[in-house]
Coordinates of C-alpha atoms and ligand atoms in Angstrom, one line a residue:
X1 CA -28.4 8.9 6.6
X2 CA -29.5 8.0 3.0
X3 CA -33.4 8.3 3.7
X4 CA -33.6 4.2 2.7
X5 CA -31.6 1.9 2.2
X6 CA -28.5 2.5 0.3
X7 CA -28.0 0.9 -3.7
X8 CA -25.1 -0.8 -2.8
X9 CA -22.1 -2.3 -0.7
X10 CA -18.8 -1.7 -2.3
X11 CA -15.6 -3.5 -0.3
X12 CA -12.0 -2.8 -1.3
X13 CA -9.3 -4.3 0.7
X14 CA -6.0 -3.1 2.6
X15 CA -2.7 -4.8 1.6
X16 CA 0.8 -6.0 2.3
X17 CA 3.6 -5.5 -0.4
X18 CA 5.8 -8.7 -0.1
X19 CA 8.5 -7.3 -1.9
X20 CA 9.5 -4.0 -3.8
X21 CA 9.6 -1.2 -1.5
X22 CA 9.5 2.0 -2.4
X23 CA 10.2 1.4 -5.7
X24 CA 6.9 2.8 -7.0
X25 CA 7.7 6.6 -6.5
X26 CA 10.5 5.5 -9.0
X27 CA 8.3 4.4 -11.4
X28 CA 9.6 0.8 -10.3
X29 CA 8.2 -3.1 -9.6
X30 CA 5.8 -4.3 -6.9
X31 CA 4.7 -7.5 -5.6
X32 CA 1.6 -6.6 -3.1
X33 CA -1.6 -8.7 -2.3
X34 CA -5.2 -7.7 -1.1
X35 CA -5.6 -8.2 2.6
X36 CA -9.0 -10.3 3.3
X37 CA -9.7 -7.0 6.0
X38 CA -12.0 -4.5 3.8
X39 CA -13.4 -0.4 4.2
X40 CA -17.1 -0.6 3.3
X41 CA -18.8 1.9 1.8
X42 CA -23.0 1.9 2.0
X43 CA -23.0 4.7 -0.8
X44 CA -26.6 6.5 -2.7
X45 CA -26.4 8.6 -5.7
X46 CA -27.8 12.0 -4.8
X47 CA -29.2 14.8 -6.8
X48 CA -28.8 17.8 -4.7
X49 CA -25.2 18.3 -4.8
X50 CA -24.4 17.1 -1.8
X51 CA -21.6 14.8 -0.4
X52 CA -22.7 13.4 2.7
X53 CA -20.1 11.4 4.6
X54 CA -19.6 9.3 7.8
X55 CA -17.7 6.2 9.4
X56 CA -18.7 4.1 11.8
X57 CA -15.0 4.6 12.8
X58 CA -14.7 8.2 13.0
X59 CA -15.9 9.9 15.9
X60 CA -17.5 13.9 15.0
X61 CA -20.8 12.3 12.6
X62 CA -21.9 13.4 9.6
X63 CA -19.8 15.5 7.2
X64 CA -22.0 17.3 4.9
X65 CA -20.0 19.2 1.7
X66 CA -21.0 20.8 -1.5
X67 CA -19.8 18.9 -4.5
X68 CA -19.5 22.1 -6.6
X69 CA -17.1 23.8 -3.7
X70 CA -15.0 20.5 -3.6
X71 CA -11.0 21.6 -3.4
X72 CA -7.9 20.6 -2.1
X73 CA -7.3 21.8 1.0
X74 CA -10.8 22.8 1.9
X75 CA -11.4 19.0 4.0
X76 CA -9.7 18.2 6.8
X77 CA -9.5 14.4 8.5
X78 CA -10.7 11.0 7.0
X79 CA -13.4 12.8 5.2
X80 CA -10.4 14.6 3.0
X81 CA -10.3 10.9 1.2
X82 CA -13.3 10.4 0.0
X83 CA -14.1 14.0 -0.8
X84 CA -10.4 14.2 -3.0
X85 CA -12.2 11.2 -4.9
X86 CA -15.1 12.4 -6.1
X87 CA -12.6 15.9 -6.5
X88 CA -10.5 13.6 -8.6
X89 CA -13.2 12.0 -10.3
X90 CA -14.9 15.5 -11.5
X91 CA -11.4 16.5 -12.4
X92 CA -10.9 14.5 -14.6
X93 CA -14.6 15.5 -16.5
X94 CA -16.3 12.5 -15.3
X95 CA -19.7 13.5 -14.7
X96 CA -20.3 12.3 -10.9
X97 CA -22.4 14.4 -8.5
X98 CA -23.3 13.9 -5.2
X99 CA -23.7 10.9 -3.0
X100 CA -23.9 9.5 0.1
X101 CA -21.2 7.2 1.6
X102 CA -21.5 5.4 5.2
X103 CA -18.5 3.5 6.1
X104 CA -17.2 0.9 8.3
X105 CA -13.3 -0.5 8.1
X106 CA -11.5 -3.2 9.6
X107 CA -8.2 -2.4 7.8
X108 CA -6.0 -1.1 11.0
X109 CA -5.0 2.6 10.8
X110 CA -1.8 3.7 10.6
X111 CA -0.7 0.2 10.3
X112 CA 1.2 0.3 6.9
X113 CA -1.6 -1.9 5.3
X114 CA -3.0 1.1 3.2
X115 CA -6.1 1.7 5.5
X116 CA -6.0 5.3 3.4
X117 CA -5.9 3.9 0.0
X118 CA -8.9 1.2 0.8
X119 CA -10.9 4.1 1.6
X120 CA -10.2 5.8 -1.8
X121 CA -10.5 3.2 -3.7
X122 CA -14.1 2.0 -2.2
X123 CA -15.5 5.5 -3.0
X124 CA -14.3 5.3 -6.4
X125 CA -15.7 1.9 -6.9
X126 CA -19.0 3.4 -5.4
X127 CA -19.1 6.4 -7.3
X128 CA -17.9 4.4 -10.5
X129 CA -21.4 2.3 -10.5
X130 CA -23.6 4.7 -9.0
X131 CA -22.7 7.1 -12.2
X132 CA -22.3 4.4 -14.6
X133 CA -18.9 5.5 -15.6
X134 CA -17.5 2.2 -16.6
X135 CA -14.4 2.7 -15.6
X136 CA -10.9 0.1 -15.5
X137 CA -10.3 -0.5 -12.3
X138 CA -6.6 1.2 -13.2
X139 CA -8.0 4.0 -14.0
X140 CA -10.2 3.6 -10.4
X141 CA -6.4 3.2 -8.8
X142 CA -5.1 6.3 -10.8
X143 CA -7.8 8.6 -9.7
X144 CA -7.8 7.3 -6.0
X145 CA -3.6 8.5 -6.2
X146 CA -4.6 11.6 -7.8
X147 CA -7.2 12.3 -4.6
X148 CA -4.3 11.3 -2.7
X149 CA -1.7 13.3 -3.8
X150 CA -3.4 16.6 -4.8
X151 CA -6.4 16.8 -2.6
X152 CA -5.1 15.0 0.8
X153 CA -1.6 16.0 0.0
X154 CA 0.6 12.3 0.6
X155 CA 2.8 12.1 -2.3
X156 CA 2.6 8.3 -2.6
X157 CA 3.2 6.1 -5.3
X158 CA 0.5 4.1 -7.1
X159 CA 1.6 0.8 -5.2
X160 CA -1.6 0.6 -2.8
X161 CA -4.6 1.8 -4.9
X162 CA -3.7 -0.3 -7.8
X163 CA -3.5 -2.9 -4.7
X164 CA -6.6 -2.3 -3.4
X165 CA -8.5 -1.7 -6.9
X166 CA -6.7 -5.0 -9.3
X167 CA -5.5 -7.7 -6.7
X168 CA -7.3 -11.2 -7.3
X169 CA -7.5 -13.8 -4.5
X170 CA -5.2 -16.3 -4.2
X171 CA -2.7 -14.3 -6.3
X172 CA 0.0 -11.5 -5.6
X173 CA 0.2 -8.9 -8.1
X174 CA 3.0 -8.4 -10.0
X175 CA 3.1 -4.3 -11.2
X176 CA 5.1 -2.2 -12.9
X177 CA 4.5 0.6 -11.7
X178 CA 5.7 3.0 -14.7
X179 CA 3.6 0.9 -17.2
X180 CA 1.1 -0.2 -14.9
X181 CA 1.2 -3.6 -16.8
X182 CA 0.8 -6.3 -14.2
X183 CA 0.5 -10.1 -13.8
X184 CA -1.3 -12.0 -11.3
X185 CA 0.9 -14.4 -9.7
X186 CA -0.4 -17.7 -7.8
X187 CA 0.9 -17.7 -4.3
X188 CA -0.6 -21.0 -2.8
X189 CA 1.4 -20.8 0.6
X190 CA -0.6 -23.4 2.1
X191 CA 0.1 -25.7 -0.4
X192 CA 3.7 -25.2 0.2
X193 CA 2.9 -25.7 3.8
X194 CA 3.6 -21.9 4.6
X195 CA 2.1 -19.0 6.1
X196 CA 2.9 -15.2 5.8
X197 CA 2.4 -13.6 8.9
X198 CA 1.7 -10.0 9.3
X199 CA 2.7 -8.1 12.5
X200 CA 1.7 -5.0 13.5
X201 CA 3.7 -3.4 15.2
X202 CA 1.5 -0.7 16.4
X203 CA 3.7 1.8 16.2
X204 CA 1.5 4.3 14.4
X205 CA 3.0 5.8 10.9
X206 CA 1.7 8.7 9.2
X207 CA 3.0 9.5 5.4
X208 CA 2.3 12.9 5.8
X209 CA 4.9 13.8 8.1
X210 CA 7.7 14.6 5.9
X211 CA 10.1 11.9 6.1
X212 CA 8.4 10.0 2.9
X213 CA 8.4 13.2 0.8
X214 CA 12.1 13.5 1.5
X215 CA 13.0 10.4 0.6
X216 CA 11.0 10.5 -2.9
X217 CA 12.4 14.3 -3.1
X218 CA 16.1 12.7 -2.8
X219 CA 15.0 9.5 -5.4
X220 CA 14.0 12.0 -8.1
X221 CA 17.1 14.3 -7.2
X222 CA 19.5 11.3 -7.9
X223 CA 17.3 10.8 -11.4
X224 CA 18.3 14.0 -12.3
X225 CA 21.7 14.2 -11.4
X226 CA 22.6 10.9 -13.2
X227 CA 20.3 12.3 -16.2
X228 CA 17.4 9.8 -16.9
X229 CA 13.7 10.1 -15.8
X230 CA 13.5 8.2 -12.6
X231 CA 15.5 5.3 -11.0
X232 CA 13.9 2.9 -12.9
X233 CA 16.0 3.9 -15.8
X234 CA 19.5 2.9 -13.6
X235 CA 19.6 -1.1 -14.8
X236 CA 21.1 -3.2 -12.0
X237 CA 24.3 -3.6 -14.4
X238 CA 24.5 -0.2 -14.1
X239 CA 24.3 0.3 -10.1
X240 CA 28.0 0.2 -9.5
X241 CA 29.0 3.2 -12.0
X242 CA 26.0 5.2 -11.1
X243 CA 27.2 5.3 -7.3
X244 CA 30.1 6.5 -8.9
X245 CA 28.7 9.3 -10.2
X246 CA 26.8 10.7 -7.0
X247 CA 29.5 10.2 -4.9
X248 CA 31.0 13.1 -6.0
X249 CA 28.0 15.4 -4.6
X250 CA 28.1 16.6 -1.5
X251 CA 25.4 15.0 0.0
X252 CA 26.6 11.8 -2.3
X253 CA 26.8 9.0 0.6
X254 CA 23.0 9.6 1.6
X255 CA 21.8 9.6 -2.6
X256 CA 24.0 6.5 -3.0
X257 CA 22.3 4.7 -0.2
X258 CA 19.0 5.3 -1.3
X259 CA 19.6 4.6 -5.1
X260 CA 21.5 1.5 -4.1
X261 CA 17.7 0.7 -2.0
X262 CA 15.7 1.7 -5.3
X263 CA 17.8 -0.5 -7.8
X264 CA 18.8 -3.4 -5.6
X265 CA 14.9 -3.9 -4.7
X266 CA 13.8 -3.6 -7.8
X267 CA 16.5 -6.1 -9.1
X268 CA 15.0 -8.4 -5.3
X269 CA 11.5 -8.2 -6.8
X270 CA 12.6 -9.8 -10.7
X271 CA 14.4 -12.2 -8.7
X272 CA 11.7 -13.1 -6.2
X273 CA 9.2 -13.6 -9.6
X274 CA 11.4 -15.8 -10.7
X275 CA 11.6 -18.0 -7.7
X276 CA 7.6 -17.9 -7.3
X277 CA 7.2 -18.6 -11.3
X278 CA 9.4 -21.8 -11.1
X279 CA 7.8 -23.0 -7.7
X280 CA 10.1 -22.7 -5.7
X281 CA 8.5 -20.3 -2.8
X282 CA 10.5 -21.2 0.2
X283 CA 13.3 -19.9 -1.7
X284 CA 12.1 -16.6 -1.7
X285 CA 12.5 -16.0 2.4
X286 CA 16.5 -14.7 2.2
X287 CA 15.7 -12.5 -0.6
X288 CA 12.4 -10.7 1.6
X289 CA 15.5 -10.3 4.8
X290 CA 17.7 -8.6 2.1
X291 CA 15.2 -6.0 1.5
X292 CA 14.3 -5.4 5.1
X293 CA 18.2 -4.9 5.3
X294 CA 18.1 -2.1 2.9
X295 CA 15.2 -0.4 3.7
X296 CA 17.1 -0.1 7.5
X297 CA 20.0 0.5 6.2
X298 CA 20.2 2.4 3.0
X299 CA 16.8 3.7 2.7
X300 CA 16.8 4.1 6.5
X301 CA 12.9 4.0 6.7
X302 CA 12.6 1.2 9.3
X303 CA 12.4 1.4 13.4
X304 CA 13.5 -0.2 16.1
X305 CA 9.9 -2.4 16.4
X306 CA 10.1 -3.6 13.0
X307 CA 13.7 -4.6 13.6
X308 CA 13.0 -6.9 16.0
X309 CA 10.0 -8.2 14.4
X310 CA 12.3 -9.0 11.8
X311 CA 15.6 -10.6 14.0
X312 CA 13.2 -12.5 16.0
X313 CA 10.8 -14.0 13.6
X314 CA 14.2 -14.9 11.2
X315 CA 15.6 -16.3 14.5
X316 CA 12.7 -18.5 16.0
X317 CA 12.6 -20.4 12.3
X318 CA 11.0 -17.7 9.6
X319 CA 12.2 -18.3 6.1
X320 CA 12.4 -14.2 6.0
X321 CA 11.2 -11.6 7.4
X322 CA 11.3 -7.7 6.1
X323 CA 9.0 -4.6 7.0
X324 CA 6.0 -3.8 4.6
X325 CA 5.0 -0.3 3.1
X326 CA 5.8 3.0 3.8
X327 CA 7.5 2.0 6.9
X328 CA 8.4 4.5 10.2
X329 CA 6.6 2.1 12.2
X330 CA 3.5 0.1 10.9
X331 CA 4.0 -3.5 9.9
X332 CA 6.4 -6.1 9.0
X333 CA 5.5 -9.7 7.3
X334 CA 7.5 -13.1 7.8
X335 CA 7.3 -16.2 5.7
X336 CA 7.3 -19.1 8.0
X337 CA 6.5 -22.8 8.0
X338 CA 3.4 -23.4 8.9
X339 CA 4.9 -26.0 11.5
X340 CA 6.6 -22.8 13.3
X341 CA 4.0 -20.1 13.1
X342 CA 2.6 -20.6 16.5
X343 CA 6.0 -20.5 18.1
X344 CA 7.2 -17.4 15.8
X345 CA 4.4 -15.5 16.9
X346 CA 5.0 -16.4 20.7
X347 CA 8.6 -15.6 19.9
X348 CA 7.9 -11.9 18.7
X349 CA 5.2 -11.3 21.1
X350 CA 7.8 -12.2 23.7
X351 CA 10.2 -10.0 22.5
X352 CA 8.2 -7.0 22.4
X353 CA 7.2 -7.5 26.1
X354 CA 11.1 -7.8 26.9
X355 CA 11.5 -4.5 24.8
X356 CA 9.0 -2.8 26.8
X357 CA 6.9 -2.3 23.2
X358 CA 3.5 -2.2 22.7
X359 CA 2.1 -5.7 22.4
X360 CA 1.8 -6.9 18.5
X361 CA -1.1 -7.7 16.5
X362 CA 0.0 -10.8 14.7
X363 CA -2.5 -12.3 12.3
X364 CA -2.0 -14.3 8.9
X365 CA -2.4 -13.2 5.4
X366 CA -4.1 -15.0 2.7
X367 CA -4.2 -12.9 -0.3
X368 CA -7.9 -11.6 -1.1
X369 CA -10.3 -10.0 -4.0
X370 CA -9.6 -6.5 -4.8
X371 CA -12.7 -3.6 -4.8
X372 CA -15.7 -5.3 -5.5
X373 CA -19.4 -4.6 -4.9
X374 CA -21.1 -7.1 -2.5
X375 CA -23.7 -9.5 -4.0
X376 CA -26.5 -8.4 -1.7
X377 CA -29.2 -6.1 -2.2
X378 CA -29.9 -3.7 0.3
X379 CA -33.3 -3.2 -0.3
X380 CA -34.2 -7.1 0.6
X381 CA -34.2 -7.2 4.6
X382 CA -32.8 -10.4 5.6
Ligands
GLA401 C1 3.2 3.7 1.0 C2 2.8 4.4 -0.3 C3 3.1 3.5 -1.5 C4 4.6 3.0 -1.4 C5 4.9 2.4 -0.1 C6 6.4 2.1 0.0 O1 2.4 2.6 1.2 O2 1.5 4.7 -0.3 O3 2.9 4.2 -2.7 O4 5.5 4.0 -1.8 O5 4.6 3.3 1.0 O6 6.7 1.0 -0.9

């Protein structure tokens, strides 16, 4: 497709959020890492003004668009992704053209492990050193949002580009997402003789289907009724009083549950730095269960699937359990001894077979580079 050989590999990795759920359409904390599974991106500058796409993933070939006719709404399908970036990118004024962009994925789909936003952020990272723009790689994460938000149409947070774009291995990333200050936090878990396990449960999600943009609808609705920007202006001290104040609504008991998700996870994630800062990561397990709690039962975003995942991994001898991301299906991670994975993940896998549930997809996380370009040249044959 590029005529030759291409002028680079740029990876960027899916993720798992270990704790602070959705927190980032409040403006709140986050505590994801990079997933060691990547979207690859073969990319060429090109100088007729022409973006030229295609996946090895994706059946339907090549998809062939005019840069200068790029707008939201005129791409349909995975290739709305990558198109929205370069979109984004010329936007914003940066002065990108066209290009062509193979790629090749082994982040799941539709997993909850921001196959979408690995996408973006590898054709930003592409487009970002074929152009020479010289860009942060926060400002690589904003504009992969903006692609996804105004061009694909998913109103998510910035949780999974930053992800994607700013996680360093062997660390979690610590993120405010108002700010977007962040930290990067060593998480050695096999020095504490610990695993996280992910588990897919294969129930497909999709953010675009409504029930995400309701609940950020209903977040920023409880903002304005108790009078400050977002949810990340109601302090934990200050929980009890502003349930007070919404109960009065008429759809009060459904804003009070999800405020009390938004404050009480942010609130889990200050406490969960905490326990990681003074080395003391076992610690953390109750407080990951507490959050899959209120996602189920105040944000009500979880399923049956990821229930279980959860009861049965905290009941065959995880430290905690609790879905991961967006939720409505995808995945859920555990933090287990490492003495006890094998039996936790014959436990779960069990369980799903007794529920009649799609078999899961359990694998371990170790937390990996974000978007980088691979060290190779393509032009040398191997
Ligand atoms: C999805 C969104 C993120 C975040 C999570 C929930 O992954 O893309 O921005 O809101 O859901 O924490």
């Amino acid at each position: 497709m590029h005529g030759g050989p291409p002028a680079g590999v740029w990876a960027a990795p899916g993720r798992v959020n270990l704790i602070g759920e959705h927190t980032d359409t409040s403006e709140g904390l986050v505590l994801p890492l990079a997933l060691p599974h990547t979207t690859l991106a073969a990319a060429s500058a090109r100088g007729d003004g022409l973006l030229r796409l295609d996946s090895a993933d994706a059946p339907g070939g090549v998809v062939e668009l005019r840069v200068a006719d790029l707008a939201p709404g005129a791409v349909a399908g995975w290739a709305a992704y990558p198109a929205g970036v370069l979109w984004a990118m010329r936007a914003a004024g940066l002065p990108v053209g066209g290009a062509s962009l193979h790629f090749t994925s082994v982040v799941p789909t539709g997993a909850g492990l921001s196959s979408s936003a690995a996408l973006e952020v590898a054709t930003a990272s592409a487009l970002n050193d074929l152009y020479g723009l010289g860009l942060a790689a926060e400002r690589i994460a904003g504009l992969a949002q903006r692609a996804e938000n105004d061009f694909v149409g998913v109103p998510c947070g910035i949780m999974d580009q930053m992800a994607s774009a700013c996680c360093t291995a062997g660390h979690a990333l610590y993120l405010d997402t108002r700010s977007l200050a962040h930290r990067h936090v060593p998480l050695d878990l096999a020095a504490h003789g610990l695993r996280l396990l992910v588990i897919d449960t294969r129930v497909t999600h999709a953010l675009g289907d409504g029930a995400y943009a309701n609940r950020r609808a209903a977040c920023e609705r409880a903002a304005r009724e108790l009078g400050v920007p977002t949810l990340r202006d109601v302090p934990y001290a200050a929980l009890e009083s502003a349930l007070t104040t919404l109960a009065a609504l008429a759809d009060g008991p459904a804003l009070c549950r999800r405020v009390r998700h938004v404050v009480t996870e942010n609130h889990r994630v200050d406490e969960v730095i905490a326990l990681l800062d003074a080395g003391a990561v076992r610690a953390i397990g109750p407080l990951l269960t507490a959050g899959h709690a209120s996602l189920r039962d105040d944000f009500e975003v979880s399923c049956p699937e990821l229930d279980l995942a959860v009861t049965t991994a905290n009941a065959s001898g995880a430290l905690g359990a609790r879905m991961t991301g967006g939720g409505f299906g995808g995945s859920a991670i555990s933090l287990v001894p490492e003495a006890a994975a094998d039996a936790i993940t014959t436990a779960v896998t069990e369980a799903f077979a007794a529920a009649a549930h799609l078999p899961p997809r359990i694998f371990s996380a170790t937390p990996a580079p974000g978007a980088h370009r691979l060290p190779i040249d393509p032009a040398t044959p191997a």
